[in-house]
Short mmCIF file of C-alpha atoms in Angstrom, two decimals:
data_model
loop_
_atom_site.label_atom_id
_atom_site.label_comp_id
_atom_site.label_asym_id
_atom_site.label_seq_id
_atom_site.Cartn_x
_atom_site.Cartn_y
_atom_site.Cartn_z
CA MET W 1 -16.59 53.59 38.03
CA SER W 2 -17.93 53.52 41.59
CA ARG W 3 -21.37 52.76 40.18
CA ALA W 4 -19.90 50.07 38.01
CA LEU W 5 -18.26 48.56 41.09
CA ALA W 6 -21.58 48.64 42.93
CA LEU W 7 -23.22 46.85 40.01
CA LEU W 8 -20.42 44.29 40.01
CA LEU W 9 -20.97 43.56 43.70
CA LEU W 10 -24.72 43.31 43.19
CA LEU W 11 -24.44 40.84 40.34
CA ALA W 12 -21.71 38.90 42.13
CA SER W 13 -24.27 38.03 44.78
CA LEU W 14 -26.01 35.97 42.11
CA ALA W 15 -22.99 33.71 41.84
CA ALA W 16 -24.32 31.72 44.77
CA GLU W 17 -27.07 30.59 42.39
CA ALA W 18 -24.54 29.27 39.84
CA HIS W 19 -25.41 25.63 40.28
CA LYS W 20 -28.71 24.00 39.46
CA PRO W 21 -31.27 25.39 41.95
CA SER W 22 -32.37 23.21 44.86
CA ASP W 23 -35.37 21.16 43.73
CA SER W 24 -37.22 18.11 44.97
CA TYR W 25 -39.45 15.91 42.82
CA LEU W 26 -42.80 14.80 44.20
CA HIS W 27 -44.91 12.22 42.33
CA LEU W 28 -48.45 11.50 43.53
CA SER W 29 -50.87 8.93 42.14
CA ILE W 30 -54.53 8.93 43.24
CA ASP W 31 -56.67 5.81 42.85
CA GLY W 32 -59.98 6.15 44.63
CA ALA W 33 -59.30 6.73 48.31
CA ARG W 34 -55.71 5.52 48.06
CA VAL W 35 -52.73 7.78 47.49
CA THR W 36 -49.26 6.53 46.66
CA GLY W 37 -46.24 8.73 46.21
CA GLN W 38 -42.53 9.06 45.64
CA TRP W 39 -40.42 11.98 46.82
CA ASP W 40 -36.90 12.52 45.45
CA ILE W 41 -34.90 14.80 47.77
CA ALA W 42 -31.28 15.80 47.17
CA LEU W 43 -28.86 14.35 49.72
CA ARG W 44 -26.92 17.64 49.74
CA ASP W 45 -30.07 19.43 50.94
CA LEU W 46 -30.80 16.81 53.58
CA GLU W 47 -27.22 17.09 54.78
CA GLN W 48 -27.72 20.80 55.32
CA ALA W 49 -31.05 20.29 57.06
CA ILE W 50 -30.45 17.32 59.38
CA GLY W 51 -26.86 16.16 58.83
CA LEU W 52 -26.13 12.85 57.13
CA ASP W 53 -22.33 12.82 57.04
CA THR W 54 -21.87 11.14 60.41
CA ASN W 55 -18.07 10.83 60.30
CA GLY W 56 -17.55 14.26 58.74
CA ASP W 57 -15.38 13.05 55.86
CA GLY W 58 -17.28 15.05 53.24
CA GLU W 59 -18.80 11.94 51.64
CA ILE W 60 -22.33 10.63 52.23
CA THR W 61 -22.42 6.82 52.03
CA TRP W 62 -25.40 4.48 51.71
CA GLY W 63 -24.72 3.28 55.23
CA GLU W 64 -25.00 6.83 56.59
CA VAL W 65 -28.22 7.43 54.67
CA ARG W 66 -29.67 4.12 55.90
CA ALA W 67 -28.80 5.01 59.47
CA HIS W 68 -30.79 8.23 59.08
CA HIS W 69 -33.88 6.75 57.40
CA ALA W 70 -36.10 7.47 60.40
CA ASP W 71 -34.77 11.03 60.68
CA ILE W 72 -35.27 11.66 56.95
CA ALA W 73 -38.83 10.32 57.04
CA ALA W 74 -39.75 12.32 60.13
CA TYR W 75 -38.23 15.52 58.76
CA ALA W 76 -39.77 15.23 55.29
CA LEU W 77 -43.27 14.06 56.21
CA ALA W 78 -43.55 16.81 58.84
CA ARG W 79 -43.27 19.24 55.92
CA LEU W 80 -45.78 17.58 53.60
CA SER W 81 -49.52 17.45 54.18
CA PHE W 82 -52.25 15.82 52.16
CA ALA W 83 -56.00 16.21 52.60
CA GLY W 84 -59.01 14.94 50.69
CA ASP W 85 -62.13 17.12 50.79
CA GLY W 86 -60.75 18.92 53.83
CA LYS W 87 -59.96 15.75 55.82
CA ASP W 88 -56.37 14.79 56.55
CA CYS W 89 -54.93 11.72 54.85
CA PRO W 90 -52.04 10.66 57.13
CA LEU W 91 -48.92 9.69 55.23
CA ARG W 92 -46.78 6.67 56.07
CA VAL W 93 -43.42 5.64 54.65
CA SER W 94 -43.33 2.49 52.55
CA GLY W 95 -39.71 2.42 51.40
CA HIS W 96 -36.33 4.12 50.90
CA GLN W 97 -34.01 4.11 47.91
CA ILE W 98 -31.18 6.12 46.38
CA ASP W 99 -31.36 7.52 42.86
CA HIS W 100 -29.09 9.76 40.80
CA HIS W 101 -30.30 12.87 39.00
CA SER W 102 -28.26 15.15 36.76
CA ASP W 103 -27.01 17.12 39.77
CA GLY W 104 -26.20 14.32 42.21
CA ALA W 105 -27.60 11.65 44.52
CA TYR W 106 -31.16 11.77 45.87
CA GLU W 107 -33.04 10.03 48.65
CA VAL W 108 -36.15 8.39 47.19
CA LEU W 109 -38.83 8.33 49.86
CA ARG W 110 -41.84 6.17 49.00
CA PHE W 111 -45.07 6.69 50.92
CA ALA W 112 -48.79 5.94 50.90
CA ALA W 113 -51.99 7.19 52.47
CA ASP W 114 -55.62 6.14 52.71
CA CYS W 115 -58.24 8.88 52.75
CA ALA W 116 -61.68 8.47 54.32
CA GLY W 117 -63.19 8.13 50.86
CA ALA W 118 -62.48 8.88 47.22
CA PRO W 119 -61.94 12.67 47.30
CA ALA W 120 -63.37 15.12 44.79
CA ALA W 121 -60.66 17.65 45.65
CA ILE W 122 -57.30 17.36 47.34
CA GLU W 123 -55.09 19.90 49.07
CA VAL W 124 -51.30 19.52 49.20
CA GLY W 125 -49.13 21.51 51.60
CA TYR W 126 -45.38 21.65 51.00
CA LYS W 127 -42.82 23.32 53.30
CA LEU W 128 -39.60 21.38 52.70
CA PHE W 129 -36.43 23.50 53.19
CA PHE W 130 -38.34 26.78 52.88
CA ASP W 131 -37.17 27.81 56.35
CA PHE W 132 -33.55 28.15 55.16
CA ASP W 133 -33.67 28.16 51.35
CA ALA W 134 -36.05 30.65 49.73
CA GLN W 135 -34.95 29.44 46.25
CA HIS W 136 -36.00 25.83 46.83
CA LYS W 137 -38.81 24.46 44.67
CA GLY W 138 -40.95 21.37 44.95
CA LEU W 139 -41.91 20.01 41.52
CA LEU W 140 -45.14 18.06 41.73
CA ASN W 141 -46.33 15.49 39.20
CA LEU W 142 -49.93 14.46 39.99
CA GLU W 143 -51.56 11.48 38.24
CA TYR W 144 -55.30 10.81 38.29
CA GLN W 145 -57.32 8.60 35.91
CA GLY W 146 -54.69 8.69 33.20
CA ARG W 147 -54.12 12.46 33.36
CA THR W 148 -51.05 14.20 34.69
CA GLN W 149 -50.72 17.70 36.08
CA SER W 150 -47.47 19.43 36.98
CA LEU W 151 -47.16 22.25 39.51
CA VAL W 152 -44.40 24.03 41.39
CA PHE W 153 -44.34 24.68 45.14
CA THR W 154 -42.48 27.79 46.29
CA PRO W 155 -42.46 29.68 49.61
CA GLU W 156 -45.15 31.93 48.09
CA GLN W 157 -47.19 28.95 46.87
CA SER W 158 -46.79 26.33 49.55
CA GLN W 159 -50.43 25.25 49.61
CA GLN W 160 -52.22 24.15 46.44
CA ARG W 161 -55.64 22.65 45.77
CA PHE W 162 -56.74 20.36 42.93
CA VAL W 163 -60.30 19.60 41.87
CA LEU W 164 -59.73 16.16 40.41
CA GLY W 165 -62.67 16.23 38.03
CA GLU W 166 -61.37 19.45 36.49
CA MET W 167 -57.98 18.09 35.50
CA SER W 168 -57.84 18.56 31.74
CA ALA W 169 -55.38 18.89 28.88
CA LEU W 170 -55.84 22.69 28.97
CA ARG W 171 -55.00 22.86 32.66
CA GLN W 172 -51.95 20.68 32.03
CA PHE W 173 -50.87 22.97 29.24
CA LEU W 174 -51.26 26.09 31.40
CA SER W 175 -49.38 24.53 34.31
CA TYR W 176 -46.41 23.72 32.08
CA GLY W 177 -46.55 27.28 30.75
CA ARG W 178 -46.31 28.66 34.29
CA ASP W 179 -43.33 26.38 34.91
CA GLY W 180 -41.63 27.82 31.82
CA VAL W 181 -42.19 31.42 32.91
CA TRP W 182 -40.88 30.66 36.38
CA HIS W 183 -37.81 28.88 35.03
CA ILE W 184 -36.68 31.77 32.84
CA TRP W 185 -37.25 34.29 35.64
CA ILE W 186 -35.02 32.38 38.07
CA GLY W 187 -32.56 31.25 35.38
CA TYR W 188 -29.95 33.93 36.03
CA ASP W 189 -27.49 32.51 33.53
CA HIS W 190 -30.10 32.57 30.74
CA ILE W 191 -31.12 36.12 31.69
CA LEU W 192 -27.53 37.42 31.77
CA PHE W 193 -26.76 35.82 28.41
CA LEU W 194 -29.77 37.50 26.86
CA LEU W 195 -28.98 40.86 28.50
CA SER W 196 -25.38 40.67 27.28
CA LEU W 197 -26.69 40.50 23.72
CA LEU W 198 -29.34 43.17 24.27
CA LEU W 199 -27.18 45.83 25.96
CA PRO W 200 -25.62 47.11 22.69
CA ALA W 201 -28.95 47.02 20.82
CA VAL W 202 -29.63 50.73 21.44
CA LEU W 203 -26.11 51.69 20.33
CA LEU W 204 -24.20 51.68 17.06
CA ARG W 205 -20.49 50.85 16.81
CA GLN W 206 -18.66 53.37 14.59
CA ARG W 207 -15.00 54.46 14.52
CA GLN W 208 -14.14 52.40 17.63
CA GLN W 209 -16.84 54.00 19.75
CA TRP W 210 -20.45 53.40 20.73
CA LEU W 211 -23.00 55.92 19.42
CA PRO W 212 -26.75 56.01 20.18
CA VAL W 213 -29.07 54.70 17.49
CA ALA W 214 -31.17 57.39 15.84
CA ARG W 215 -34.52 55.57 15.87
CA PHE W 216 -36.30 53.16 18.15
CA SER W 217 -37.16 50.97 15.16
CA ALA W 218 -33.46 50.19 14.61
CA ALA W 219 -33.07 48.95 18.18
CA PHE W 220 -36.37 47.06 18.01
CA TRP W 221 -35.41 45.08 14.90
CA ASP W 222 -31.98 44.28 16.33
CA VAL W 223 -33.63 42.91 19.46
CA PHE W 224 -36.22 41.08 17.34
CA LYS W 225 -33.50 39.22 15.42
CA ILE W 226 -31.62 38.33 18.62
CA VAL W 227 -34.68 37.06 20.50
CA THR W 228 -36.03 35.17 17.50
CA SER W 229 -32.69 33.45 16.88
CA PHE W 230 -32.35 32.51 20.55
CA THR W 231 -35.94 31.21 20.61
CA VAL W 232 -35.61 29.09 17.47
CA ALA W 233 -32.29 27.63 18.60
CA HIS W 234 -33.27 26.65 22.14
CA SER W 235 -36.63 25.33 20.90
CA ILE W 236 -34.78 22.91 18.61
CA THR W 237 -32.53 21.42 21.27
CA LEU W 238 -35.22 21.57 23.97
CA SER W 239 -37.43 19.40 21.76
CA LEU W 240 -34.65 16.99 20.82
CA ALA W 241 -33.53 16.56 24.42
CA VAL W 242 -37.01 16.12 25.95
CA LEU W 243 -37.98 13.60 23.26
CA GLY W 244 -34.79 11.64 23.97
CA VAL W 245 -33.15 12.17 20.57
CA ILE W 246 -30.01 13.84 21.99
CA SER W 247 -28.59 13.71 25.50
CA LEU W 248 -25.56 15.61 26.82
CA PRO W 249 -23.87 15.43 30.24
CA SER W 250 -25.26 17.99 32.68
CA ARG W 251 -21.83 19.36 33.64
CA LEU W 252 -20.94 19.93 29.99
CA VAL W 253 -24.21 21.76 29.30
CA GLU W 254 -24.04 23.93 32.41
CA SER W 255 -20.37 24.78 31.78
CA ALA W 256 -21.11 25.68 28.15
CA ILE W 257 -23.97 27.93 29.24
CA ALA W 258 -21.66 29.78 31.63
CA ALA W 259 -19.04 30.10 28.87
CA SER W 260 -21.68 31.56 26.54
CA VAL W 261 -22.44 34.28 29.08
CA VAL W 262 -18.74 35.12 29.42
CA LEU W 263 -18.20 35.36 25.66
CA ALA W 264 -21.37 37.39 25.02
CA ALA W 265 -20.41 39.93 27.69
CA LEU W 266 -16.77 40.09 26.55
CA ASN W 267 -17.99 40.98 23.07
CA ASN W 268 -19.42 44.18 24.54
CA LEU W 269 -16.04 45.11 26.00
CA TRP W 270 -13.94 44.12 22.97
CA PRO W 271 -16.40 43.93 20.05
CA LEU W 272 -15.67 41.20 17.54
CA VAL W 273 -19.24 40.41 16.49
CA GLY W 274 -21.11 43.61 15.71
CA GLY W 275 -24.44 43.61 13.93
CA ARG W 276 -24.52 39.81 13.75
CA ARG W 277 -25.15 39.17 17.42
CA TRP W 278 -28.21 37.19 16.31
CA VAL W 279 -25.74 34.54 15.05
CA VAL W 280 -24.24 34.34 18.55
CA ALA W 281 -27.76 34.10 19.99
CA PHE W 282 -28.57 31.17 17.72
CA ALA W 283 -25.29 29.32 18.24
CA PHE W 284 -25.37 29.47 22.02
CA GLY W 285 -29.16 29.18 22.13
CA LEU W 286 -28.69 25.58 21.03
CA ILE W 287 -26.77 24.94 24.27
CA HIS W 288 -29.28 26.82 26.44
CA GLY W 289 -32.03 24.56 25.07
CA PHE W 290 -30.41 21.57 26.77
CA GLY W 291 -30.46 23.54 30.02
CA PHE W 292 -34.20 24.22 29.66
CA ALA W 293 -34.79 20.54 28.86
CA SER W 294 -33.32 19.39 32.17
CA VAL W 295 -36.31 20.84 34.03
CA LEU W 296 -38.86 18.83 32.06
CA ALA W 297 -36.68 15.72 31.99
CA GLU W 298 -36.38 15.69 35.78
CA LEU W 299 -40.18 15.73 36.14
CA GLY W 300 -40.30 12.19 34.77
CA LEU W 301 -43.39 12.89 32.68
CA PRO W 302 -45.21 9.99 30.99
CA ARG W 303 -44.64 9.72 27.25
CA ASP W 304 -48.18 10.81 26.36
CA ALA W 305 -47.67 14.11 28.22
CA LEU W 306 -44.30 15.01 26.71
CA VAL W 307 -45.54 16.92 23.67
CA LEU W 308 -48.05 18.90 25.71
CA ALA W 309 -45.40 19.65 28.33
CA LEU W 310 -42.90 20.63 25.67
CA VAL W 311 -45.16 23.12 23.90
CA GLY W 312 -46.56 24.64 27.10
CA PHE W 313 -43.18 24.93 28.79
CA ASN W 314 -41.54 26.44 25.71
CA LEU W 315 -44.29 29.03 25.30
CA GLY W 316 -43.93 29.86 28.99
CA VAL W 317 -40.20 30.41 28.51
CA GLU W 318 -40.94 32.76 25.61
CA ALA W 319 -43.54 34.68 27.62
CA GLY W 320 -41.09 35.14 30.49
CA GLN W 321 -38.37 36.14 28.06
CA LEU W 322 -40.58 38.72 26.31
CA THR W 323 -41.51 40.21 29.68
CA ILE W 324 -37.83 40.83 30.38
CA VAL W 325 -37.22 42.31 26.92
CA SER W 326 -40.30 44.54 27.17
CA ALA W 327 -39.05 45.99 30.45
CA PHE W 328 -35.47 46.42 29.21
CA LEU W 329 -35.77 47.92 25.74
CA PRO W 330 -37.78 51.13 26.38
CA LEU W 331 -35.62 52.04 29.37
CA ALA W 332 -32.38 51.30 27.51
CA TYR W 333 -33.53 53.40 24.54
CA TYR W 334 -34.38 56.32 26.85
CA LEU W 335 -30.92 56.19 28.50
CA ARG W 336 -28.87 55.38 25.40
CA ALA W 337 -27.53 58.89 24.66
CA GLY W 338 -26.04 59.57 28.08
CA TRP W 339 -22.64 58.64 29.44
CA PHE W 340 -24.35 56.64 32.18
CA TYR W 341 -25.62 54.02 29.75
CA ARG W 342 -22.36 53.62 27.83
CA ARG W 343 -20.00 53.64 30.82
CA VAL W 344 -22.03 52.18 33.66
CA VAL W 345 -24.75 50.05 32.06
CA LEU W 346 -22.89 48.73 29.01
CA PHE W 347 -19.26 48.71 30.19
CA GLY W 348 -19.80 48.24 33.93
CA GLY W 349 -22.68 45.82 33.46
CA SER W 350 -20.78 43.70 30.94
CA LEU W 351 -17.73 43.64 33.22
CA ALA W 352 -19.89 42.50 36.12
CA ILE W 353 -21.53 39.81 34.00
CA VAL W 354 -18.09 38.51 32.93
CA ALA W 355 -17.00 38.29 36.58
CA VAL W 356 -20.11 36.43 37.71
CA ALA W 357 -20.13 34.07 34.73
CA MET W 358 -16.44 33.24 35.22
CA VAL W 359 -17.24 32.09 38.74
CA TRP W 360 -20.06 29.96 37.34
CA LEU W 361 -17.77 28.52 34.67
CA LEU W 362 -15.04 27.55 37.15
CA GLU W 363 -17.53 26.05 39.59
CA ARG W 364 -19.35 24.02 36.95
CA ALA W 365 -16.36 22.88 34.92
CA LEU W 366 -14.18 21.97 37.90
CA ASN W 367 -16.98 20.98 40.30
CA LEU W 368 -15.90 23.60 42.81
CA LYS W 369 -17.79 25.82 45.23
CA LEU W 370 -16.11 29.22 45.17
CA ILE W 371 -18.92 31.26 46.71
CA SER W 372 -21.16 29.91 49.45
CA ALA W 373 -24.90 30.31 49.09
#
């Protein structure tokens, strides 16, 4: 049980990531030598970085944001660089607004720049919040001559270069695919839900006890049904949400995702759904699809790029998901016959997942912050 406790403490550290990760949304439009842009930055992140709540009452008002416009502009633009063909294009602020995303209020910083001439290639450097938040991402939407390309800035990829003449539908497709892979790899709630369903795949429930499966093929086909069901389900709702057919409140979706993780892990401790875990994967996969859709929706993609983004992003999610399954299944099958797998991995791991997901559920449903990041 000591190992199970260690696993519980390790997974509990992920609870700080329960809420939607810290993102900012950067839109750039290039027209000849002129660059115009809009940068949506969460007020909660700016509060942590420079302090906006002047009177300390826990609420950030428009008056407090307006009083800090100069500070916000100086802080943000010092962490964004733009160059055309190796020559700096100095940025200047052209306006401030407030907008609301699914996870709260955002400062909308509008800016412009004039390069020395129409560039053939541009370089964008992004360092916002990386000094204190390694999980922060900058989501870039770049428009040039009717084409749009989406990329993600991370601490590991803070400098990116674009050859404007090479922007193509294929490159757009691949960039959305990379976004999908990245999203599933940092989507701890999605990963824990999937793992909760996969943990018993190398075992067989008989006479109130878990026994190892006799053949790898049995475990493989169980996993195949689970992953396929989850994929089909979240692809349906991802498509419907991105295309604007169905829209659900963010808090409801995020709370339901946390609840799905709790229930899937509890089923490993007190089995109610045995060989039909693929049904659970499909049912809750419908909810997870709305969670995936929020990433694409927040990018504010033009209508003519939605289908391309949808297919590329969804295939990226599947690629990231299959990578996780490919790493998990052979190792789980190798360990399945020992007490370590049944007691520590299955029982201890499921218990830890329940604990973490309960924190997520309480935080999301009640809008609390139980564990500080």
